Amino acid sequence: ATDVTLSYDVYFPSSFSWVKGGKLPGAYGHSTHCSGGRDSNHCISTRFMWRANGAGELYLYFPKGDQPNFDTWAKHQQAEIVTNDNYGVSIRSSRFVFTHNKWINLKQQIHLNSVHSSGHGNADGWIKVFVNHESAPIMTIQDAVLRKYDDVKIDGIFFSTFFGGHDDSWASAHDTYTLYKNFQISVGHH
């Protein structure tokens, strides 16, 4: 699908230590290999992350070298965009914070951009992030090239949760858990 809504609730117990951060579920397109520093020119993943002190973010793998409007939407959203040559792109907002002992609803609406020829996407894709059923998004990524090829479509939920990062400095000092409920994925924007 090219237009998808994904929503779920997540719970972090009081014993949960944020450490440096970790991955949460999100959507993926074309391949679940859009992670771990692999090339993202022929796939997409839109996972959420927690960071130190419960800071939340959208963590993207997509054709990051093809983005004409990073600075524009970062400034407009008062968001911080952190790019990394080897890994995904972090999009952070001070309005996006996780807390302990409370169910938190996360929702992302994705509209994949059009493609004018194989390997060349148009900058007309967007992603909206909503938290706790708010009517207005806390973050909107717009005028984005989320794919370069027409066969890259949203295929499902990329469900993995782990601390990291790429080394032991991200690990929790003790066993812990997160809880999930109310997963919904649908075609269109709801």
PDB file of N, CA and C in Angstrom, residues 17-70:
ATOM      1  N   SER A  17      14.629   1.080  32.497  1.00  0.00           N
ATOM      2  CA  SER A  17      15.715   2.059  32.422  1.00  0.00           C
ATOM      3  C   SER A  17      15.919   2.455  30.963  1.00  0.00           C
ATOM      4  N   TRP A  18      15.840   3.737  30.674  1.00  0.00           N
ATOM      5  CA  TRP A  18      15.916   4.223  29.290  1.00  0.00           C
ATOM      6  C   TRP A  18      17.306   4.025  28.679  1.00  0.00           C
ATOM      7  N   VAL A  19      18.339   4.038  29.473  1.00  0.00           N
ATOM      8  CA  VAL A  19      19.742   3.954  29.046  1.00  0.00           C
ATOM      9  C   VAL A  19      19.941   4.962  27.909  1.00  0.00           C
ATOM     10  N   LYS A  20      20.480   4.541  26.762  1.00  0.00           N
ATOM     11  CA  LYS A  20      20.691   5.442  25.623  1.00  0.00           C
ATOM     12  C   LYS A  20      19.533   5.417  24.635  1.00  0.00           C
ATOM     13  N   GLY A  21      18.724   4.335  24.688  1.00  0.00           N
ATOM     14  CA  GLY A  21      17.591   4.251  23.779  1.00  0.00           C
ATOM     15  C   GLY A  21      17.402   2.865  23.211  1.00  0.00           C
ATOM     16  N   GLY A  22      16.341   2.734  22.413  1.00  0.00           N
ATOM     17  CA  GLY A  22      16.041   1.460  21.777  1.00  0.00           C
ATOM     18  C   GLY A  22      14.911   1.590  20.785  1.00  0.00           C
ATOM     19  N   LYS A  23      14.715   0.523  20.017  1.00  0.00           N
ATOM     20  CA  LYS A  23      13.745   0.520  18.922  1.00  0.00           C
ATOM     21  C   LYS A  23      12.387   0.011  19.386  1.00  0.00           C
ATOM     22  N   LEU A  24      11.368   0.546  18.731  1.00  0.00           N
ATOM     23  CA  LEU A  24       9.983   0.132  18.912  1.00  0.00           C
ATOM     24  C   LEU A  24       9.411  -0.213  17.535  1.00  0.00           C
ATOM     25  N   PRO A  25       8.259  -0.874  17.491  1.00  0.00           N
ATOM     26  CA  PRO A  25       7.683  -1.229  16.197  1.00  0.00           C
ATOM     27  C   PRO A  25       7.341  -0.016  15.328  1.00  0.00           C
ATOM     28  N   GLY A  26       7.294  -0.272  14.039  1.00  0.00           N
ATOM     29  CA  GLY A  26       6.887   0.709  13.036  1.00  0.00           C
ATOM     30  C   GLY A  26       6.518  -0.029  11.767  1.00  0.00           C
ATOM     31  N   ALA A  27       6.361   0.694  10.693  1.00  0.00           N
ATOM     32  CA  ALA A  27       6.010   0.091   9.408  1.00  0.00           C
ATOM     33  C   ALA A  27       7.276  -0.182   8.603  1.00  0.00           C
ATOM     34  N   TYR A  28       7.141  -1.086   7.627  1.00  0.00           N
ATOM     35  CA  TYR A  28       8.256  -1.322   6.710  1.00  0.00           C
ATOM     36  C   TYR A  28       7.718  -1.513   5.298  1.00  0.00           C
ATOM     37  N   GLY A  29       8.579  -1.281   4.338  1.00  0.00           N
ATOM     38  CA  GLY A  29       8.222  -1.483   2.947  1.00  0.00           C
ATOM     39  C   GLY A  29       9.326  -2.168   2.181  1.00  0.00           C
ATOM     40  N   HIS A  30       8.943  -3.135   1.381  1.00  0.00           N
ATOM     41  CA  HIS A  30       9.763  -3.903   0.456  1.00  0.00           C
ATOM     42  C   HIS A  30      10.637  -4.933   1.143  1.00  0.00           C
ATOM     43  N   SER A  31      11.209  -4.629   2.297  1.00  0.00           N
ATOM     44  CA  SER A  31      12.105  -5.569   2.968  1.00  0.00           C
ATOM     45  C   SER A  31      12.275  -5.167   4.429  1.00  0.00           C
ATOM     46  N   THR A  32      12.356  -6.159   5.308  1.00  0.00           N
ATOM     47  CA  THR A  32      12.649  -5.864   6.713  1.00  0.00           C
ATOM     48  C   THR A  32      14.143  -5.659   6.930  1.00  0.00           C
ATOM     49  N   HIS A  33      14.913  -5.692   5.869  1.00  0.00           N
ATOM     50  CA  HIS A  33      16.360  -5.460   5.974  1.00  0.00           C
ATOM     51  C   HIS A  33      16.696  -3.978   6.015  1.00  0.00           C
ATOM     52  N   CYS A  34      15.702  -3.126   6.100  1.00  0.00           N
ATOM     53  CA  CYS A  34      15.919  -1.676   6.162  1.00  0.00           C
ATOM     54  C   CYS A  34      16.243  -1.303   7.606  1.00  0.00           C
ATOM     55  N   SER A  35      17.394  -1.761   8.072  1.00  0.00           N
ATOM     56  CA  SER A  35      17.803  -1.539   9.454  1.00  0.00           C
ATOM     57  C   SER A  35      19.272  -1.910   9.588  1.00  0.00           C
ATOM     58  N   GLY A  36      19.829  -1.645  10.748  1.00  0.00           N
ATOM     59  CA  GLY A  36      21.171  -2.106  11.058  1.00  0.00           C
ATOM     60  C   GLY A  36      22.271  -1.577  10.166  1.00  0.00           C
ATOM     61  N   GLY A  37      22.061  -0.415   9.565  1.00  0.00           N
ATOM     62  CA  GLY A  37      23.083   0.189   8.728  1.00  0.00           C
ATOM     63  C   GLY A  37      23.085  -0.282   7.290  1.00  0.00           C
ATOM     64  N   ARG A  38      22.091  -1.080   6.914  1.00  0.00           N
ATOM     65  CA  ARG A  38      22.026  -1.545   5.530  1.00  0.00           C
ATOM     66  C   ARG A  38      21.533  -0.431   4.610  1.00  0.00           C
ATOM     67  N   ASP A  39      21.828  -0.555   3.332  1.00  0.00           N
ATOM     68  CA  ASP A  39      21.402   0.415   2.324  1.00  0.00           C
ATOM     69  C   ASP A  39      19.879   0.517   2.299  1.00  0.00           C
ATOM     70  N   SER A  40      19.361   1.734   2.280  1.00  0.00           N
ATOM     71  CA  SER A  40      17.908   1.934   2.308  1.00  0.00           C
ATOM     72  C   SER A  40      17.397   2.583   1.029  1.00  0.00           C
ATOM     73  N   ASN A  41      18.074   2.385  -0.081  1.00  0.00           N
ATOM     74  CA  ASN A  41      17.602   2.949  -1.338  1.00  0.00           C
ATOM     75  C   ASN A  41      16.476   2.147  -1.965  1.00  0.00           C
ATOM     76  N   HIS A  42      16.254   0.908  -1.506  1.00  0.00           N
ATOM     77  CA  HIS A  42      15.190   0.094  -2.092  1.00  0.00           C
ATOM     78  C   HIS A  42      14.267  -0.481  -1.008  1.00  0.00           C
ATOM     79  N   CYS A  43      14.087   0.280   0.079  1.00  0.00           N
ATOM     80  CA  CYS A  43      13.192  -0.140   1.154  1.00  0.00           C
ATOM     81  C   CYS A  43      12.922   1.069   2.050  1.00  0.00           C
ATOM     82  N   ILE A  44      12.017   0.884   3.002  1.00  0.00           N
ATOM     83  CA  ILE A  44      11.707   1.940   3.969  1.00  0.00           C
ATOM     84  C   ILE A  44      11.342   1.284   5.296  1.00  0.00           C
ATOM     85  N   SER A  45      11.722   1.912   6.406  1.00  0.00           N
ATOM     86  CA  SER A  45      11.186   1.534   7.713  1.00  0.00           C
ATOM     87  C   SER A  45      10.952   2.808   8.515  1.00  0.00           C
ATOM     88  N   THR A  46       9.860   2.794   9.283  1.00  0.00           N
ATOM     89  CA  THR A  46       9.410   3.985  10.018  1.00  0.00           C
ATOM     90  C   THR A  46       9.173   3.619  11.476  1.00  0.00           C
ATOM     91  N   ARG A  47      10.207   3.151  12.145  1.00  0.00           N
ATOM     92  CA  ARG A  47      10.057   2.714  13.532  1.00  0.00           C
ATOM     93  C   ARG A  47      10.110   3.899  14.494  1.00  0.00           C
ATOM     94  N   PHE A  48       9.478   3.702  15.638  1.00  0.00           N
ATOM     95  CA  PHE A  48       9.629   4.645  16.735  1.00  0.00           C
ATOM     96  C   PHE A  48      10.831   4.211  17.566  1.00  0.00           C
ATOM     97  N   MET A  49      11.382   5.156  18.327  1.00  0.00           N
ATOM     98  CA  MET A  49      12.466   4.870  19.268  1.00  0.00           C
ATOM     99  C   MET A  49      12.224   5.623  20.557  1.00  0.00           C
ATOM    100  N   TRP A  50      12.738   5.060  21.660  1.00  0.00           N
ATOM    101  CA  TRP A  50      12.899   5.845  22.877  1.00  0.00           C
ATOM    102  C   TRP A  50      14.379   6.175  22.974  1.00  0.00           C
ATOM    103  N   ARG A  51      14.676   7.276  23.627  1.00  0.00           N
ATOM    104  CA  ARG A  51      16.059   7.694  23.868  1.00  0.00           C
ATOM    105  C   ARG A  51      16.252   7.922  25.366  1.00  0.00           C
ATOM    106  N   ALA A  52      17.412   8.410  25.751  1.00  0.00           N
ATOM    107  CA  ALA A  52      17.703   8.695  27.158  1.00  0.00           C
ATOM    108  C   ALA A  52      16.599   9.570  27.740  1.00  0.00           C
ATOM    109  N   ASN A  53      16.253   9.314  28.978  1.00  0.00           N
ATOM    110  CA  ASN A  53      15.231  10.074  29.714  1.00  0.00           C
ATOM    111  C   ASN A  53      13.850   9.990  29.082  1.00  0.00           C
ATOM    112  N   GLY A  54      13.595   8.986  28.246  1.00  0.00           N
ATOM    113  CA  GLY A  54      12.276   8.783  27.668  1.00  0.00           C
ATOM    114  C   GLY A  54      11.958   9.642  26.462  1.00  0.00           C
ATOM    115  N   ALA A  55      12.931  10.351  25.927  1.00  0.00           N
ATOM    116  CA  ALA A  55      12.681  11.156  24.723  1.00  0.00           C
ATOM    117  C   ALA A  55      12.237  10.231  23.592  1.00  0.00           C
ATOM    118  N   GLY A  56      11.213  10.654  22.845  1.00  0.00           N
ATOM    119  CA  GLY A  56      10.699   9.854  21.737  1.00  0.00           C
ATOM    120  C   GLY A  56      11.142  10.404  20.398  1.00  0.00           C
ATOM    121  N   GLU A  57      11.157   9.529  19.402  1.00  0.00           N
ATOM    122  CA  GLU A  57      11.511   9.978  18.059  1.00  0.00           C
ATOM    123  C   GLU A  57      10.963   9.011  17.019  1.00  0.00           C
ATOM    124  N   LEU A  58      10.929   9.487  15.797  1.00  0.00           N
ATOM    125  CA  LEU A  58      10.672   8.653  14.634  1.00  0.00           C
ATOM    126  C   LEU A  58      12.032   8.333  14.033  1.00  0.00           C
ATOM    127  N   TYR A  59      12.276   7.062  13.770  1.00  0.00           N
ATOM    128  CA  TYR A  59      13.576   6.620  13.272  1.00  0.00           C
ATOM    129  C   TYR A  59      13.369   6.014  11.893  1.00  0.00           C
ATOM    130  N   LEU A  60      13.901   6.676  10.877  1.00  0.00           N
ATOM    131  CA  LEU A  60      13.621   6.310   9.490  1.00  0.00           C
ATOM    132  C   LEU A  60      14.822   5.722   8.775  1.00  0.00           C
ATOM    133  N   TYR A  61      14.535   4.698   8.003  1.00  0.00           N
ATOM    134  CA  TYR A  61      15.430   4.274   6.929  1.00  0.00           C
ATOM    135  C   TYR A  61      14.678   4.559   5.641  1.00  0.00           C
ATOM    136  N   PHE A  62      15.262   5.369   4.807  1.00  0.00           N
ATOM    137  CA  PHE A  62      14.679   5.766   3.529  1.00  0.00           C
ATOM    138  C   PHE A  62      15.802   6.391   2.711  1.00  0.00           C
ATOM    139  N   PRO A  63      15.580   6.767   1.459  1.00  0.00           N
ATOM    140  CA  PRO A  63      16.667   7.335   0.648  1.00  0.00           C
ATOM    141  C   PRO A  63      17.090   8.711   1.157  1.00  0.00           C
ATOM    142  N   LYS A  64      17.862   8.740   2.229  1.00  0.00           N
ATOM    143  CA  LYS A  64      18.162  10.007   2.897  1.00  0.00           C
ATOM    144  C   LYS A  64      18.970  10.971   2.048  1.00  0.00           C
ATOM    145  N   GLY A  65      19.710  10.493   1.077  1.00  0.00           N
ATOM    146  CA  GLY A  65      20.480  11.397   0.223  1.00  0.00           C
ATOM    147  C   GLY A  65      19.637  12.157  -0.773  1.00  0.00           C
ATOM    148  N   ASP A  66      18.358  11.797  -0.890  1.00  0.00           N
ATOM    149  CA  ASP A  66      17.470  12.422  -1.869  1.00  0.00           C
ATOM    150  C   ASP A  66      16.507  13.427  -1.250  1.00  0.00           C
ATOM    151  N   GLN A  67      16.766  13.895  -0.046  1.00  0.00           N
ATOM    152  CA  GLN A  67      15.820  14.770   0.646  1.00  0.00           C
ATOM    153  C   GLN A  67      16.120  16.242   0.378  1.00  0.00           C
ATOM    154  N   PRO A  68      15.261  16.915  -0.395  1.00  0.00           N
ATOM    155  CA  PRO A  68      15.506  18.324  -0.686  1.00  0.00           C
ATOM    156  C   PRO A  68      15.074  19.261   0.436  1.00  0.00           C
ATOM    157  N   ASN A  69      14.275  18.774   1.395  1.00  0.00           N
ATOM    158  CA  ASN A  69      13.617  19.683   2.331  1.00  0.00           C
ATOM    159  C   ASN A  69      13.873  19.387   3.802  1.00  0.00           C
ATOM    160  N   PHE A  70      14.961  18.685   4.143  1.00  0.00           N
ATOM    161  CA  PHE A  70      15.255  18.396   5.546  1.00  0.00           C
ATOM    162  C   PHE A  70      15.201  19.650   6.411  1.00  0.00           C
TER     163      PHE A  70
END
